Tab-separated table of C-alpha atoms in Angstrom:
chain	number	residue	atom	x	y	z
A	14	MET	CA	45.382	34.448	-24.425
A	15	SER	CA	42.057	32.711	-24.845
A	16	ILE	CA	41.081	29.937	-27.249
A	17	ARG	CA	38.753	31.537	-29.847
A	18	SER	CA	39.249	29.516	-33.060
A	19	VAL	CA	38.902	25.889	-33.152
A	20	LEU	CA	39.787	23.960	-36.170
A	21	VAL	CA	38.180	20.436	-37.042
A	22	PRO	CA	39.873	18.965	-40.157
A	23	LEU	CA	37.905	16.357	-41.796
A	24	LEU	CA	38.644	13.653	-44.267
A	25	PRO	CA	36.079	11.759	-46.328
A	26	GLN	CA	35.872	8.620	-44.335
A	27	ASP	CA	35.781	10.480	-40.783
A	28	GLU	CA	32.886	10.115	-38.433
A	29	PRO	CA	32.705	13.904	-37.626
A	30	SER	CA	30.450	14.028	-34.691
A	31	PRO	CA	33.113	13.017	-31.896
A	32	MET	CA	35.487	15.850	-33.110
A	33	LEU	CA	32.862	18.292	-33.550
A	34	ASN	CA	31.349	17.444	-29.863
A	35	ALA	CA	34.678	18.013	-28.425
A	36	ALA	CA	35.570	21.154	-30.427
A	37	LEU	CA	32.156	22.532	-29.351
A	38	GLN	CA	32.751	21.880	-25.838
A	39	ILE	CA	36.109	24.326	-26.023
A	40	ALA	CA	34.262	26.617	-28.189
A	41	ARG	CA	31.191	27.013	-25.992
A	42	ARG	CA	33.705	27.678	-22.841
A	43	PHE	CA	35.442	30.249	-24.401
A	44	GLU	CA	32.743	31.706	-26.562
A	45	GLY	CA	34.763	31.157	-29.590
A	46	HIS	CA	34.499	30.167	-33.076
A	47	LEU	CA	34.484	26.595	-34.645
A	48	ASP	CA	35.566	25.771	-38.282
A	49	ALA	CA	34.913	22.265	-39.871
A	50	LEU	CA	37.471	21.938	-42.815
A	51	PHE	CA	36.946	18.967	-45.186
A	52	ILE	CA	40.063	18.250	-46.929
A	53	ARG	CA	39.493	16.512	-50.359
A	54	PRO	CA	42.594	14.955	-51.553
A	55	ASP	CA	43.814	16.217	-55.130
A	56	ALA	CA	42.072	13.477	-57.235
A	57	SER	CA	45.371	13.223	-59.749
A	58	GLU	CA	47.455	12.481	-57.003
A	59	ASP	CA	44.962	9.698	-55.611
A	60	VAL	CA	44.909	8.032	-59.347
A	61	THR	CA	48.572	7.947	-59.186
A	62	MET	CA	48.865	6.528	-55.573
A	63	ARG	CA	45.749	4.139	-55.820
A	64	PRO	CA	47.073	0.548	-56.284
A	65	HIS	CA	45.841	-0.955	-59.632
A	66	ARG	CA	46.370	-4.002	-61.790
A	67	VAL	CA	49.047	-3.720	-64.713
A	68	GLY	CA	47.294	-1.964	-67.542
A	69	GLN	CA	44.288	-0.468	-65.576
A	70	ARG	CA	43.746	2.820	-64.158
A	71	THR	CA	41.118	4.391	-62.288
A	72	PRO	CA	39.825	7.014	-64.541
A	73	LEU	CA	40.147	10.582	-63.043
A	74	GLU	CA	36.867	11.399	-63.585
A	75	ASP	CA	35.652	8.439	-61.408
A	76	VAL	CA	37.679	9.428	-58.714
A	77	GLU	CA	36.666	13.075	-58.727
A	78	ALA	CA	33.024	11.651	-58.528
A	79	VAL	CA	33.570	9.488	-55.664
A	80	GLN	CA	35.355	12.525	-53.869
A	81	HIS	CA	32.303	14.874	-54.655
A	82	LEU	CA	29.821	12.405	-53.292
A	83	GLY	CA	32.043	11.921	-49.971
A	84	ALA	CA	32.205	15.850	-49.562
A	85	ILE	CA	28.327	16.002	-50.137
A	86	ALA	CA	27.893	13.394	-47.350
A	87	SER	CA	30.267	14.804	-44.874
A	88	ARG	CA	28.446	18.087	-45.372
A	89	VAL	CA	25.190	16.520	-44.750
A	90	ARG	CA	26.235	14.892	-41.677
A	91	PHE	CA	27.715	18.372	-40.349
A	92	ASP	CA	24.493	20.154	-41.144
A	93	GLU	CA	22.557	17.321	-39.153
A	94	TRP	CA	25.166	17.757	-36.336
A	95	CYS	CA	24.477	21.512	-36.322
A	96	GLU	CA	20.641	20.960	-36.106
A	97	VAL	CA	21.067	18.967	-33.162
A	98	SER	CA	24.043	20.726	-31.386
A	99	ALA	CA	22.862	24.216	-32.344
A	100	PRO	CA	26.108	25.895	-32.090
A	101	ILE	CA	24.726	29.142	-34.070
A	102	GLY	CA	21.923	30.997	-32.473
A	103	GLU	CA	20.673	28.252	-29.807
A	104	ALA	CA	17.236	29.158	-28.341
A	105	ALA	CA	18.191	28.198	-24.799
A	106	GLN	CA	21.435	30.143	-24.775
A	107	ALA	CA	20.716	32.832	-27.369
A	108	ALA	CA	21.482	35.489	-25.147
A	109	ALA	CA	24.620	34.242	-23.607
A	110	SER	CA	26.267	32.062	-26.123
A	111	LYS	CA	28.179	33.570	-28.894
A	112	THR	CA	29.580	30.027	-30.212
A	113	THR	CA	29.695	30.059	-34.158
A	114	ALA	CA	30.450	27.076	-36.556
A	115	ARG	CA	31.396	26.997	-40.134
A	116	TRP	CA	31.844	24.545	-42.904
A	117	MET	CA	34.709	24.829	-45.537
A	118	GLU	CA	35.909	22.708	-48.076
A	119	GLN	CA	39.614	22.539	-49.809
A	120	THR	CA	41.173	20.366	-52.318
A	121	GLY	CA	44.778	19.481	-52.325
A	122	PRO	CA	47.725	17.850	-49.964
A	123	ILE	CA	46.982	17.717	-46.563
A	124	ASP	CA	50.429	18.886	-45.833
A	125	ARG	CA	50.004	21.954	-47.700
A	126	ILE	CA	46.211	22.819	-46.698
A	127	LEU	CA	46.275	21.871	-43.038
A	128	PRO	CA	49.284	24.156	-42.086
A	129	ALA	CA	47.723	27.254	-43.974
A	130	TYR	CA	44.667	26.893	-41.513
A	131	GLY	CA	46.176	25.367	-38.557
A	132	ARG	CA	48.526	27.803	-37.896
A	133	LEU	CA	45.726	30.675	-37.736
A	134	SER	CA	43.848	28.471	-35.215
A	135	ASP	CA	44.150	28.417	-31.420
A	136	LEU	CA	43.369	24.625	-31.246
A	137	ILE	CA	43.135	21.664	-33.881
A	138	VAL	CA	40.535	18.782	-33.136
A	139	LEU	CA	41.209	15.270	-34.628
A	140	HIS	CA	40.224	11.738	-34.117
A	141	TYR	CA	43.528	9.538	-32.938
A	142	PRO	CA	45.058	8.530	-36.156
A	143	THR	CA	43.682	5.126	-37.261
A	144	ARG	CA	44.331	2.692	-40.082
A	145	HIS	CA	40.422	2.585	-40.744
A	146	VAL	CA	40.588	6.031	-41.896
A	147	PRO	CA	43.024	6.518	-44.827
A	148	ASP	CA	45.301	9.667	-44.432
A	149	SER	CA	44.606	9.825	-40.590
A	150	ASP	CA	48.115	9.294	-39.630
A	151	ARG	CA	49.138	11.788	-42.297
A	152	MET	CA	46.736	14.264	-40.706
A	153	PHE	CA	47.715	13.679	-37.386
A	154	THR	CA	51.631	14.276	-38.291
A	155	SER	CA	50.853	17.506	-40.441
A	156	ALA	CA	48.614	19.115	-37.521
A	157	THR	CA	51.112	18.361	-34.675
A	158	PHE	CA	54.573	18.759	-36.315
A	159	ALA	CA	53.735	21.458	-39.163
A	160	CYS	CA	51.043	23.721	-37.444
A	161	GLY	CA	52.568	24.889	-34.268
A	162	ARG	CA	49.403	24.682	-32.379
A	163	PRO	CA	48.069	22.216	-29.729
A	164	VAL	CA	46.266	19.238	-31.235
A	165	LEU	CA	43.500	17.680	-29.139
A	166	LEU	CA	42.697	13.889	-30.173
A	167	VAL	CA	39.702	12.059	-29.517
A	168	ARG	CA	37.890	8.700	-29.623
A	169	ARG	CA	34.374	8.160	-30.514
A	170	GLU	CA	33.447	8.408	-27.036
A	171	ILE	CA	34.419	11.648	-25.190
A	172	PRO	CA	33.664	12.866	-21.706
A	173	LYS	CA	30.473	15.080	-20.828
A	174	ASN	CA	33.234	17.498	-19.776
A	175	ILE	CA	36.746	17.380	-20.879
A	176	LEU	CA	37.789	19.858	-18.878
A	177	GLN	CA	36.732	18.187	-15.670
A	178	HIS	CA	40.262	16.784	-14.415
A	179	VAL	CA	43.245	17.547	-16.607
A	180	LEU	CA	46.215	15.606	-16.146
A	181	VAL	CA	49.732	17.308	-17.431
A	182	ALA	CA	52.626	15.002	-18.263
A	183	TRP	CA	55.766	16.933	-17.620
A	184	ASP	CA	59.565	15.555	-18.274
A	185	GLY	CA	61.024	19.022	-18.232
A	186	GLY	CA	61.597	18.781	-22.252
A	187	LEU	CA	60.709	21.377	-24.782
A	188	PRO	CA	57.463	19.616	-26.172
A	189	ALA	CA	56.021	19.385	-22.569
A	190	ALA	CA	56.541	23.062	-22.205
A	191	ARG	CA	54.913	24.041	-25.350
A	192	ALA	CA	51.981	21.743	-24.115
A	193	LEU	CA	51.806	24.106	-21.165
A	194	GLY	CA	50.916	26.848	-23.789
A	195	ALA	CA	47.414	25.602	-23.622
A	196	MET	CA	47.242	27.484	-20.160
A	197	PRO	CA	43.553	28.677	-21.058
A	198	LEU	CA	42.386	24.993	-20.960
A	199	LEU	CA	44.016	24.372	-17.639
A	200	ALA	CA	42.832	27.360	-16.329
A	201	ALA	CA	39.449	26.365	-17.055
A	202	ALA	CA	39.798	22.790	-15.704
A	203	GLY	CA	37.942	21.701	-12.575
A	204	THR	CA	40.857	19.708	-11.148
A	205	VAL	CA	44.488	19.823	-12.656
A	206	THR	CA	47.086	16.726	-11.749
A	207	VAL	CA	50.865	17.075	-12.707
A	208	PHE	CA	52.185	13.777	-13.520
A	209	THR	CA	56.115	14.018	-13.367
A	210	ALA	CA	58.451	11.446	-15.334
A	211	PRO	CA	62.401	11.622	-14.854
A	212	PRO	CA	64.070	12.560	-18.067
A	213	PRO	CA	65.304	9.813	-20.381
A	214	ASP	CA	68.999	10.313	-19.010
A	215	GLY	CA	68.003	10.150	-15.586
A	216	THR	CA	69.465	13.700	-14.551
A	217	PRO	CA	67.502	15.636	-11.987
A	218	VAL	CA	64.893	18.564	-13.114
A	219	ILE	CA	66.050	21.709	-11.903
A	220	GLY	CA	64.469	24.795	-11.497
A	221	PRO	CA	60.873	25.915	-10.327
A	222	SER	CA	58.266	23.051	-10.012
A	223	VAL	CA	55.378	22.704	-12.559
A	224	SER	CA	53.080	23.324	-9.838
A	225	GLU	CA	54.712	26.655	-8.864
A	226	ALA	CA	54.607	27.736	-12.591
A	227	LEU	CA	50.798	26.830	-12.760
A	228	ALA	CA	49.919	28.673	-9.578
A	229	ARG	CA	51.259	31.848	-10.830
A	230	HIS	CA	48.320	31.646	-13.479
A	231	GLY	CA	45.750	30.584	-10.647
A	232	VAL	CA	46.037	26.919	-11.593
A	233	HIS	CA	46.301	25.042	-8.517
A	234	SER	CA	47.414	21.212	-8.969
A	235	GLN	CA	47.907	17.850	-7.237
A	236	GLN	CA	50.736	15.888	-8.045
A	237	THR	CA	51.754	12.360	-8.920
A	238	TRP	CA	54.917	10.864	-10.214
A	239	ALA	CA	56.410	8.083	-12.236
A	240	HIS	CA	59.534	6.145	-10.881
A	241	ARG	CA	62.413	4.627	-12.665
A	242	SER	CA	61.139	1.205	-11.463
A	243	ASP	CA	58.303	1.809	-13.603
A	244	ALA	CA	58.518	-0.514	-16.632
A	245	ALA	CA	57.316	2.033	-18.959
A	246	VAL	CA	56.573	5.630	-18.598
A	247	GLY	CA	53.665	5.525	-20.958
A	248	ASP	CA	52.079	2.828	-19.291
A	249	ALA	CA	52.585	4.829	-16.090
A	250	LEU	CA	51.054	7.808	-17.664
A	251	LEU	CA	47.829	6.038	-18.822
A	252	ARG	CA	47.475	4.193	-15.410
A	253	ALA	CA	47.684	7.591	-13.561
A	254	ALA	CA	45.330	9.054	-15.695
A	255	THR	CA	42.716	5.977	-15.169
A	256	GLU	CA	43.327	5.999	-11.400
A	257	ARG	CA	43.037	9.784	-11.011
A	258	GLY	CA	39.651	9.820	-13.048
A	259	ALA	CA	41.446	12.248	-15.417
A	260	SER	CA	39.011	13.409	-18.375
A	261	LEU	CA	42.244	14.813	-20.343
A	262	ILE	CA	45.973	14.293	-20.754
A	263	VAL	CA	47.988	17.003	-21.722
A	264	MET	CA	51.491	16.562	-23.055
A	265	GLY	CA	54.366	17.112	-25.504
A	266	ALA	CA	54.674	14.952	-28.629
A	267	GLN	CA	58.067	13.432	-29.339
A	268	ASN	CA	59.650	12.805	-32.549
A	269	HIS	CA	63.030	11.129	-33.221
A	270	SER	CA	63.634	12.842	-36.594
A	271	ARG	CA	63.363	16.484	-37.555
A	272	HIS	CA	62.942	15.013	-41.294
A	273	LEU	CA	60.708	11.950	-40.367
A	274	PRO	CA	58.158	13.420	-37.871
A	275	SER	CA	56.386	10.221	-38.215
A	276	GLN	CA	59.122	8.572	-35.902
A	277	PHE	CA	57.329	9.283	-32.808
A	278	GLY	CA	59.059	8.993	-29.300
A	279	GLY	CA	57.819	5.918	-27.136
A	280	ILE	CA	55.457	7.561	-24.846
A	281	THR	CA	53.906	9.335	-27.885
A	282	ARG	CA	53.661	6.305	-29.661
A	283	HIS	CA	52.233	4.405	-26.565
A	284	VAL	CA	49.615	6.955	-25.925
A	285	LEU	CA	48.841	6.846	-29.716
A	286	HIS	CA	48.138	3.008	-29.637
A	287	ASP	CA	46.833	2.472	-26.172
A	288	GLY	CA	45.388	5.757	-25.308
A	289	SER	CA	41.434	6.167	-24.765
A	290	LEU	CA	41.048	9.607	-23.049
A	291	PRO	CA	41.450	12.675	-25.031
A	292	VAL	CA	44.912	13.864	-25.239
A	293	LEU	CA	46.240	17.337	-26.213
A	294	MET	CA	49.646	17.196	-27.522
A	295	ALA	CA	52.019	20.058	-28.544
A	296	HIS	CA	55.236	19.999	-30.167
């Protein structure tokens, strides 16, 4: 299996360049396609949810006008990015590159639109959730827990080569196993390090080693461990990534409630709050 379809969902307040640049790195590596999907919230829902003084409401037409202008501005930024990055028919690589990109717009709830597109993509690329972009936490939750596809989170600064050194976090759990479904990325990595943490209940992990499983796919890896004496596995994971010079972390996304997926596990929450590297999560 390869990664041929990369989805970049965008919100009105997003700065799209870091996400698009990260997605383009992956799409070029696999000669794939990139979809930029601008999700415009439903204006009537926005009016209902928007805080207002007693007796005052924001006219629906005003909200729709603001959203329309936001969509135009985002499309302009996407077109400018295309001119600079040239994902389609770039002169220097016209013969070798088959990477394409497309702009799309949809209006409606994130939890309905994103799964419809995300479940048919091989990879979803997002910003880390942040309070500076309304609904970015909702976007992350929907992408990670409702799409069944790996999600790549990036900050404003991304490495020149995201796949230069990939650190895989392994605790023997189901989310971590699903994160290994990003095997095409691991196979394309320059270096792979496996970070192993003991299960929360302290029971030993049985069965073949992760390195053995990866080697069957031609992925040769280094090893590093978190010990029970570590104050927090999340701290140990980020420290190991920094010390090893990782360019990408691959890990499972934990949540404590099937009905409230925003109740993230401790390590997931720690990485979302303190992480700076690109991180690929799967659930």
